[in-house]
Short mmCIF file of C-alpha atoms in Angstrom, two decimals:
data_model
loop_
_atom_site.label_atom_id
_atom_site.label_comp_id
_atom_site.label_asym_id
_atom_site.label_seq_id
_atom_site.Cartn_x
_atom_site.Cartn_y
_atom_site.Cartn_z
CA MET A 258 -23.25 25.74 -29.11
CA GLU A 259 -26.85 24.91 -28.26
CA SER A 260 -26.01 21.19 -28.21
CA GLU A 261 -23.03 21.79 -25.91
CA ARG A 262 -25.18 23.90 -23.60
CA ARG A 263 -27.70 21.09 -23.31
CA VAL A 264 -24.96 18.58 -22.57
CA ARG A 265 -23.62 20.81 -19.81
CA GLU A 266 -27.10 21.16 -18.34
CA ARG A 267 -27.56 17.40 -18.44
CA VAL A 268 -24.22 16.92 -16.66
CA VAL A 269 -25.29 19.32 -13.91
CA THR A 270 -28.60 17.48 -13.56
CA LEU A 271 -26.86 14.10 -13.30
CA ASP A 272 -24.33 15.44 -10.81
CA THR A 273 -27.11 16.83 -8.63
CA GLU A 274 -29.06 13.58 -8.83
CA ALA A 275 -25.94 11.60 -7.92
CA LYS A 276 -25.40 13.67 -4.79
CA ARG A 277 -29.07 13.30 -3.85
CA ARG A 278 -28.91 9.53 -4.24
CA PHE A 279 -25.68 9.32 -2.26
CA ALA A 280 -27.19 11.34 0.58
CA ALA A 281 -30.16 8.95 0.56
CA GLY A 282 -27.87 5.93 0.86
CA ASP A 283 -28.18 4.77 -2.76
CA VAL A 284 -24.45 4.67 -3.46
CA ALA A 285 -24.78 2.38 -6.49
CA GLY A 286 -27.32 4.70 -8.06
CA ALA A 287 -25.12 7.69 -7.30
CA VAL A 288 -22.15 6.08 -9.03
CA ASP A 289 -24.27 5.21 -12.07
CA ARG A 290 -25.40 8.83 -12.44
CA LEU A 291 -21.86 10.17 -12.15
CA GLN A 292 -20.57 7.60 -14.64
CA GLU A 293 -23.18 8.79 -17.13
CA ALA A 294 -22.15 12.39 -16.48
CA CYS A 295 -18.49 11.49 -16.97
CA ASP A 296 -19.29 9.87 -20.32
CA LEU A 297 -20.95 13.10 -21.46
CA VAL A 298 -17.99 15.21 -20.38
CA ARG A 299 -15.55 12.84 -22.08
CA GLY A 300 -17.60 13.31 -25.24
CA MET A 301 -17.29 17.08 -24.93
CA ILE A 302 -13.53 16.78 -24.49
CA GLY A 303 -13.29 14.47 -27.49
CA THR A 304 -14.90 17.02 -29.82
CA GLY A 305 -12.21 19.65 -29.37
CA ARG A 306 -9.87 21.36 -26.96
CA PRO A 307 -11.52 21.21 -23.52
CA ASP A 308 -11.62 24.29 -21.34
CA ARG A 309 -10.23 24.15 -17.84
CA ASP A 310 -13.65 24.13 -16.19
CA VAL A 311 -14.71 21.04 -18.14
CA ALA A 312 -11.54 19.18 -17.15
CA LEU A 313 -11.97 20.21 -13.51
CA GLN A 314 -15.56 18.98 -13.58
CA LEU A 315 -14.53 15.59 -14.97
CA GLY A 316 -11.74 15.26 -12.43
CA ALA A 317 -14.05 16.14 -9.55
CA MET A 318 -16.66 13.59 -10.60
CA LEU A 319 -14.05 10.85 -11.01
CA TYR A 320 -12.65 11.79 -7.59
CA ALA A 321 -16.09 11.32 -6.07
CA ILE A 322 -16.58 8.00 -7.88
CA GLY A 323 -13.29 6.81 -6.42
CA GLU A 324 -14.50 7.47 -2.88
CA TRP A 325 -17.97 6.06 -3.42
CA GLU A 326 -16.62 2.89 -5.01
CA ARG A 327 -14.29 2.52 -2.03
CA GLN A 328 -17.28 2.65 0.27
CA ARG A 329 -18.88 -0.09 -1.83
CA GLU A 330 -15.62 -2.08 -1.54
CA ARG A 331 -15.25 -2.09 -5.32
CA PHE A 332 -11.57 -1.30 -5.09
CA THR A 333 -10.52 -1.98 -8.67
CA GLU A 334 -13.25 0.32 -9.98
CA ALA A 335 -12.26 2.96 -7.44
CA VAL A 336 -8.62 2.86 -8.53
CA THR A 337 -9.60 3.03 -12.20
CA ALA A 338 -11.61 6.19 -11.57
CA LEU A 339 -8.84 7.78 -9.54
CA ASP A 340 -6.19 6.89 -12.12
CA GLU A 341 -8.22 8.77 -14.72
CA ALA A 342 -8.77 11.69 -12.34
CA GLU A 343 -5.01 11.94 -11.80
CA SER A 344 -4.44 11.97 -15.56
CA VAL A 345 -7.08 14.66 -16.10
CA TYR A 346 -5.68 16.92 -13.40
CA ALA A 347 -2.05 16.34 -14.45
CA GLU A 348 -2.84 17.68 -17.92
CA LEU A 349 -3.85 21.00 -16.34
CA GLY A 350 -0.24 21.73 -15.42
CA PRO A 351 1.64 22.61 -12.22
CA GLY A 352 -1.21 24.75 -10.91
CA ALA A 353 -3.24 21.58 -10.34
CA GLY A 354 -0.60 19.97 -8.14
CA GLN A 355 -2.76 19.92 -5.01
CA LEU A 356 -5.61 18.30 -6.92
CA VAL A 357 -3.27 15.55 -8.11
CA THR A 358 -2.02 15.02 -4.56
CA ASP A 359 -5.58 14.76 -3.26
CA VAL A 360 -6.25 12.03 -5.81
CA VAL A 361 -3.08 10.15 -4.89
CA ILE A 362 -3.83 10.11 -1.16
CA ARG A 363 -7.41 9.03 -1.83
CA ARG A 364 -6.07 6.20 -3.96
CA ALA A 365 -3.74 5.26 -1.09
CA ARG A 366 -6.80 5.01 1.16
CA VAL A 367 -8.52 2.78 -1.40
CA HIS A 368 -5.48 0.50 -1.55
CA ALA A 369 -5.28 0.32 2.24
CA HIS A 370 -8.98 -0.52 2.54
CA GLY A 371 -8.57 -3.18 -0.15
CA ASP A 372 -5.55 -4.77 1.59
CA ARG A 373 -3.08 -3.68 -1.06
CA PRO A 374 -0.26 -2.62 1.25
CA LEU A 375 2.51 -2.16 -1.31
CA SER A 376 0.41 0.19 -3.42
CA ALA A 377 -0.96 1.95 -0.35
CA VAL A 378 2.44 2.86 1.07
CA ALA A 379 3.79 3.92 -2.33
CA ASP A 380 0.90 6.32 -2.93
CA ALA A 381 0.85 7.59 0.66
CA GLN A 382 4.52 8.53 0.66
CA ARG A 383 4.27 10.14 -2.76
CA ALA A 384 1.36 12.31 -1.59
CA VAL A 385 3.25 13.37 1.53
CA MET A 386 6.47 14.19 -0.29
CA ASP A 387 4.62 16.22 -2.92
CA SER A 388 2.72 18.11 -0.20
CA LEU A 389 5.86 18.91 1.76
CA ASP A 390 7.46 20.27 -1.42
CA ARG A 391 4.69 22.89 -1.58
CA VAL A 392 4.59 24.11 2.03
CA ASP A 393 5.56 27.69 2.86
CA ASP A 394 6.77 29.30 6.10
CA VAL A 395 3.44 30.84 7.13
CA PRO A 396 1.74 29.08 10.09
CA ARG A 397 -1.72 27.76 9.20
CA SER A 398 -1.39 28.86 5.60
CA PRO A 399 -3.65 27.03 3.14
CA ARG A 400 -0.66 25.06 1.86
CA ARG A 401 0.39 23.96 5.33
CA LEU A 402 -3.14 22.97 6.29
CA ASP A 403 -3.50 21.02 3.04
CA ALA A 404 -0.25 19.25 3.88
CA ALA A 405 -1.51 18.51 7.41
CA ARG A 406 -4.61 16.87 5.97
CA ILE A 407 -2.56 14.78 3.54
CA VAL A 408 -0.08 13.74 6.23
CA ALA A 409 -2.90 12.76 8.60
CA HIS A 410 -4.40 10.52 5.93
CA ALA A 411 -0.95 9.06 5.23
CA ALA A 412 -0.59 8.22 8.92
CA GLN A 413 -3.94 6.47 8.79
CA VAL A 414 -2.95 4.54 5.66
CA GLN A 415 0.39 3.43 7.07
CA HIS A 416 -1.27 2.29 10.28
CA ALA A 417 -3.88 0.33 8.32
CA VAL A 418 -1.23 -1.63 6.42
CA LEU A 419 0.80 -2.31 9.59
CA GLY A 420 3.55 0.13 8.73
CA ASP A 421 6.24 1.39 11.10
CA PRO A 422 4.43 2.88 14.14
CA ASP A 423 7.25 5.40 14.57
CA LEU A 424 6.42 6.86 11.15
CA VAL A 425 2.70 6.71 11.84
CA VAL A 426 2.87 8.57 15.15
CA ALA A 427 5.34 11.14 13.81
CA ALA A 428 3.02 11.84 10.87
CA ALA A 429 0.02 12.12 13.18
CA ASP A 430 1.89 14.49 15.50
CA TRP A 431 3.08 16.59 12.56
CA ALA A 432 -0.49 17.00 11.34
CA ILE A 433 -1.70 17.97 14.81
CA ARG A 434 1.06 20.55 15.23
CA GLU A 435 0.32 22.14 11.89
CA VAL A 436 -3.36 22.52 12.74
CA VAL A 437 -2.79 24.11 16.16
CA SER A 438 0.44 26.01 15.43
CA GLY A 439 -1.23 29.38 14.85
CA PHE A 440 -3.25 29.44 18.06
CA GLY A 441 -1.74 31.27 21.03
CA PRO A 442 -1.20 29.58 24.42
CA GLY A 443 -4.39 29.59 26.42
CA GLY A 444 -6.35 31.05 23.53
CA PRO A 445 -9.47 29.53 22.00
CA LEU A 446 -9.01 26.61 19.64
CA ALA A 447 -11.02 28.07 16.77
CA LEU A 448 -11.09 25.06 14.50
CA THR A 449 -12.55 25.06 11.03
CA LEU A 450 -14.39 21.97 9.83
CA ALA A 451 -11.29 20.95 7.85
CA ASP A 452 -9.12 21.42 10.96
CA ALA A 453 -11.45 19.24 13.01
CA GLN A 454 -11.43 16.53 10.35
CA THR A 455 -7.62 16.48 10.31
CA LEU A 456 -7.47 16.21 14.10
CA HIS A 457 -10.19 13.56 14.06
CA ILE A 458 -7.90 11.38 11.93
CA ALA A 459 -4.54 12.20 13.51
CA ALA A 460 -5.24 12.58 17.22
CA PRO A 461 -6.65 9.10 17.97
CA LEU A 462 -3.73 7.51 16.11
CA ALA A 463 -1.21 9.58 18.04
CA ALA A 464 -2.92 8.76 21.33
CA LEU A 465 -2.91 5.02 20.58
CA LEU A 466 0.70 4.79 19.45
CA HIS A 467 2.11 7.03 22.17
CA THR A 468 0.23 4.91 24.71
CA ALA A 469 1.59 1.70 23.20
CA ALA A 470 5.12 3.11 23.43
CA GLY A 471 4.66 4.23 27.03
CA ARG A 472 4.86 7.97 26.27
CA THR A 473 2.25 9.17 28.75
CA GLY A 474 2.50 12.93 28.24
CA PRO A 475 2.14 12.94 24.45
CA ALA A 476 -0.59 10.31 24.74
CA GLU A 477 -2.63 12.50 27.09
CA ALA A 478 -2.21 15.53 24.84
CA ALA A 479 -3.30 13.58 21.77
CA THR A 480 -6.28 12.17 23.66
CA TRP A 481 -7.37 15.70 24.54
CA PHE A 482 -7.20 16.75 20.88
CA ALA A 483 -9.25 13.69 19.98
CA THR A 484 -11.98 14.72 22.42
CA VAL A 485 -12.18 18.36 21.27
CA THR A 486 -13.07 17.22 17.76
CA GLY A 487 -16.35 15.87 19.08
CA ASP A 488 -15.42 12.38 20.20
CA ASP A 489 -16.07 12.99 23.90
CA GLY A 490 -16.00 9.29 24.72
CA PHE A 491 -12.68 8.56 23.05
CA ARG A 492 -10.20 6.45 24.97
CA VAL A 493 -7.36 4.15 24.06
CA THR A 494 -8.35 0.56 24.79
CA ASP A 495 -6.09 -2.16 26.11
CA GLU A 496 -7.09 -4.33 23.13
CA ALA A 497 -5.94 -1.70 20.63
CA VAL A 498 -2.62 -1.30 22.42
CA ALA A 499 -2.15 -5.08 22.48
CA ASP A 500 -2.79 -5.26 18.73
CA VAL A 501 -0.10 -2.64 18.06
CA LEU A 502 2.42 -4.37 20.27
CA ALA A 503 1.70 -7.75 18.67
CA SER A 504 1.69 -6.77 15.00
CA GLN A 505 3.48 -3.45 14.47
CA PRO A 506 7.17 -3.43 15.35
CA SER A 507 9.16 -0.35 14.47
CA LEU A 508 11.97 -0.60 11.96
CA ALA A 509 14.37 0.44 14.72
CA THR A 510 13.21 -2.56 16.75
CA VAL A 511 13.60 -4.96 13.83
CA LEU A 512 17.09 -3.69 13.05
CA THR A 513 18.17 -3.90 16.68
CA HIS A 514 16.77 -7.38 17.23
CA ASN A 515 18.56 -8.66 14.13
CA ASP A 516 22.03 -7.30 14.94
CA GLN A 517 21.75 -4.47 12.42
CA GLN A 518 22.25 -1.59 14.87
CA ARG A 519 24.62 0.12 12.43
CA TYR A 520 21.62 1.03 10.29
CA VAL A 521 19.44 2.40 13.10
CA ASP A 522 20.85 5.93 13.00
CA VAL A 523 20.90 5.90 9.20
CA LEU A 524 17.36 4.69 8.53
CA THR A 525 15.36 5.67 11.62
CA ALA A 526 14.82 8.55 14.03
CA PRO A 527 13.04 8.82 17.38
CA PRO A 528 9.37 9.48 16.62
CA THR A 529 9.33 12.37 19.09
CA GLU A 530 11.61 14.27 16.70
CA VAL A 531 8.68 14.33 14.23
CA ARG A 532 11.18 14.21 11.38
CA LEU A 533 10.44 11.00 9.46
CA LEU A 534 6.81 10.72 8.35
CA VAL A 535 7.03 8.20 5.48
CA PRO A 536 9.65 5.68 4.30
CA ALA A 537 10.78 7.94 1.45
CA GLN A 538 12.26 10.35 4.02
CA ARG A 539 14.59 7.78 5.57
CA VAL A 540 17.40 8.44 3.08
CA ASN A 541 17.96 10.51 -0.03
CA HIS A 542 16.40 8.85 -3.07
CA SER A 543 19.86 8.64 -4.67
CA VAL A 544 20.81 5.92 -2.17
CA GLY A 545 17.29 4.55 -1.69
CA ALA A 546 17.83 1.54 -3.95
CA GLY A 547 20.93 0.51 -2.03
CA TYR A 548 19.15 0.63 1.31
CA GLY A 549 16.14 -1.06 -0.27
CA ALA A 550 18.46 -3.96 -1.05
CA VAL A 551 19.72 -3.96 2.55
CA LEU A 552 16.18 -4.20 3.88
CA GLY A 553 15.37 -6.81 1.25
CA GLU A 554 18.11 -9.02 2.62
CA LEU A 555 16.76 -8.49 6.13
CA GLN A 556 13.28 -9.35 4.85
CA PHE A 557 14.63 -12.69 3.63
CA GLN A 558 16.36 -13.37 6.95
CA THR A 559 13.33 -12.50 9.08
CA ALA A 560 11.01 -14.62 6.92
CA MET A 561 12.54 -17.62 8.64
CA GLY A 562 11.99 -16.16 12.12
CA ALA A 563 9.19 -16.65 14.60
CA ASP A 564 7.62 -13.18 14.20
CA PRO A 565 5.98 -12.65 10.77
CA SER A 566 5.52 -8.94 11.48
CA TYR A 567 9.29 -8.42 11.08
CA GLU A 568 9.32 -9.87 7.56
CA ARG A 569 6.22 -7.91 6.56
CA LEU A 570 7.63 -4.58 7.73
CA CYS A 571 10.99 -5.14 6.05
CA GLY A 572 9.22 -5.99 2.80
CA LEU A 573 7.03 -2.88 2.98
CA GLU A 574 9.98 -0.64 3.78
CA ALA A 575 12.27 -2.10 1.12
CA HIS A 576 9.56 -1.79 -1.52
CA ALA A 577 8.83 1.80 -0.49
CA LEU A 578 12.47 2.79 -0.96
CA PHE A 579 12.68 1.10 -4.35
CA ALA A 580 9.37 2.61 -5.47
CA TRP A 581 10.39 6.12 -4.44
CA ALA A 582 13.81 5.84 -6.11
CA SER A 583 12.08 4.64 -9.28
CA TYR A 584 9.47 7.42 -9.15
CA ARG A 585 12.21 10.03 -8.78
CA GLY A 586 14.13 8.61 -11.73
CA ASP A 587 17.19 7.73 -9.66
CA VAL A 588 20.26 6.99 -11.75
CA ASN A 589 20.75 3.61 -10.07
CA MET A 590 17.27 2.52 -11.09
CA ARG A 591 17.90 3.64 -14.66
CA TYR A 592 21.43 2.45 -15.33
CA GLN A 593 21.85 -0.42 -12.86
CA PHE A 594 18.41 -1.94 -13.11
CA ALA A 595 19.83 -5.37 -13.93
CA HIS A 596 21.05 -5.38 -10.32
CA PHE A 597 18.57 -3.25 -8.40
CA GLY A 598 15.61 -4.43 -10.44
CA VAL A 599 16.37 -8.02 -9.44
CA GLU A 600 16.67 -6.92 -5.80
CA TRP A 601 13.27 -5.21 -6.03
CA LEU A 602 11.81 -8.25 -7.77
CA SER A 603 13.03 -10.45 -4.91
CA VAL A 604 11.42 -8.17 -2.33
CA LEU A 605 8.09 -8.28 -4.14
CA LEU A 606 8.26 -12.02 -4.72
CA ASN A 607 9.11 -12.79 -1.09
CA PHE A 608 6.44 -10.42 0.19
CA GLY A 609 3.81 -11.88 -2.11
CA GLN A 610 4.74 -15.48 -1.32
CA ARG A 611 4.40 -14.90 2.42
CA ARG A 612 1.05 -13.17 1.99
CA GLY A 613 -0.23 -16.01 -0.17
CA GLU A 614 0.91 -18.60 2.38
CA ARG A 615 -1.21 -16.79 4.97
CA GLY A 616 -4.26 -16.55 2.72
CA GLU A 617 -3.89 -12.78 2.28
CA TRP A 618 -4.78 -12.93 -1.39
CA SER A 619 -5.42 -9.24 -2.02
CA ALA A 620 -1.95 -8.42 -0.71
CA ALA A 621 -0.44 -11.26 -2.75
CA VAL A 622 -2.11 -9.97 -5.92
CA ASP A 623 -0.83 -6.48 -5.09
CA ALA A 624 2.70 -7.89 -5.10
CA ALA A 625 2.02 -9.73 -8.36
CA ASN A 626 0.79 -6.52 -9.99
CA TRP A 627 3.94 -4.64 -8.97
CA LEU A 628 6.01 -7.52 -10.33
CA THR A 629 4.47 -6.96 -13.76
CA GLY A 630 6.06 -3.53 -13.99
CA VAL A 631 9.43 -4.66 -12.64
CA VAL A 632 9.55 -7.71 -14.91
CA GLY A 633 8.73 -5.52 -17.89
CA GLN A 634 11.75 -3.33 -17.17
CA LEU A 635 13.97 -6.38 -16.66
CA LEU A 636 13.11 -8.07 -19.97
CA PRO A 637 15.90 -6.39 -21.97
CA HIS A 638 18.39 -7.52 -19.34
CA ALA A 639 16.91 -11.03 -19.25
CA MET A 640 17.71 -11.34 -22.95
CA ILE A 641 21.47 -11.26 -22.27
CA ASP A 642 21.88 -12.18 -18.60
CA GLY A 643 21.05 -15.72 -17.48
CA LYS A 644 20.82 -14.79 -13.79
CA VAL A 645 18.30 -12.06 -14.51
CA ARG A 646 16.40 -14.48 -16.75
CA ASP A 647 16.21 -17.09 -13.97
CA ASN A 648 14.86 -14.52 -11.50
CA VAL A 649 12.30 -13.25 -13.98
CA THR A 650 11.20 -16.81 -14.75
CA ALA A 651 10.70 -17.57 -11.05
CA ALA A 652 8.64 -14.40 -10.63
CA LEU A 653 6.47 -15.24 -13.64
CA ASP A 654 5.87 -18.77 -12.37
CA TRP A 655 4.65 -17.39 -9.05
CA GLN A 656 2.56 -14.69 -10.72
CA ARG A 657 0.82 -17.29 -12.86
CA ALA A 658 -0.02 -19.37 -9.78
CA VAL A 659 -1.40 -16.38 -7.86
CA TYR A 660 -3.56 -15.11 -10.69
CA ALA A 661 -4.85 -18.64 -11.28
CA ALA A 662 -5.66 -18.98 -7.58
CA VAL A 663 -7.86 -15.87 -7.65
CA GLY A 664 -9.44 -16.75 -11.00
CA ASP A 665 -7.98 -13.91 -13.09
CA ALA A 666 -7.75 -15.63 -16.47
CA SER A 667 -6.78 -12.46 -18.31
CA ALA A 668 -3.81 -11.89 -16.01
CA VAL A 669 -2.77 -15.53 -16.35
CA HIS A 670 -2.77 -15.13 -20.13
CA GLY A 671 -0.61 -12.01 -19.89
CA VAL A 672 1.91 -13.80 -17.68
CA GLU A 673 2.04 -16.77 -20.05
CA GLN A 674 2.80 -14.46 -22.96
CA ALA A 675 5.64 -12.84 -21.02
CA ALA A 676 6.95 -16.27 -19.98
CA ALA A 677 7.02 -17.36 -23.62
CA VAL A 678 9.13 -14.33 -24.51
CA VAL A 679 11.58 -15.09 -21.68
CA ALA A 680 11.75 -18.76 -22.67
CA ALA A 681 12.65 -17.70 -26.20
CA PHE A 682 15.60 -15.75 -24.78
CA GLY A 683 16.87 -18.94 -23.18
CA ASP A 684 16.49 -20.87 -26.42
CA GLY A 685 18.45 -18.24 -28.28
CA THR A 686 15.51 -17.63 -30.64
#
């Protein structure tokens, strides 16, 4: 007991020192101290059944490491820490659901900052959907305000990866409404620090995207909310609007411009309805794989067009639908994976190829990493189906080239091992 007490005291000392170093601008030193503290806590957990407080402490330190590594632009290290934090919190049971969601949305922010759009949108939508599952009917309840914070971050993430601006602005508006919903008309806007932080994220995004879409009234309201959070000089610039118009088409626009109007009412909604906040809400997950395949076909068609933003958005949206259907354990993804898995593989391969052609190597590697999981699930089908085997082989060939281009020898070796297994299927050995 005395030894454990000393370990706990050492952990507290290291945690305090880490925070002091971070406040002083020594982020690397802060991370080192927290890593040492995490090692000590892992040792405590390894000696017996950990109590809840120990697990919470480890999760909190890993959560902080994830954010600090993001600030250092060490994205792989950040994701590793957050993956472990998610695992630690998940073991605590359903009562830790909000903690898990906080980790997932932070990881989405890491992916977005690191130009990993496929991973960013998958984590962002998962965090939003999990948050919405927990909301109650009480205005400004802790659960609703937590959801507002998560949704605001998801709007920011989707905007950063050039997602559908209709989803982004709807998410931003939803977050704003949740924060201000309990205040009476004409009454004081008594914001907490957390409220102000949510508005600080959501309001500028809403102002920008409403302005870009020509919605003057909502843009002015969002601008006002942006200023009351302390940014008195905030204004939407012409340059920012031009960037949105040049690089962020809505899915409704892409569908309409490619003679796919029949899907507009099915897959999209006017952003002013504030109904669709993330791709996972477009359709029920039970039909998500089917519509993912539809958007995958449109991705292929638009890749040959003059506007690369169309292809990018279709790829993001198709992947998001496949990823959500897979996460929810949809029957189509379990029992028809030979078909839908190949469709998902094609989306990832096309997306990654286009990113690589444009020198967007982080995004290309993101696609390659997702392919690893999809290929792994397709291997049993590749053993007996030549078409699946050909698609898997093409994906592995591209993966090998991408990993070689970025100098990841370990990943190249892993791909070569998988390719040897697939080749053996073809030889009948």
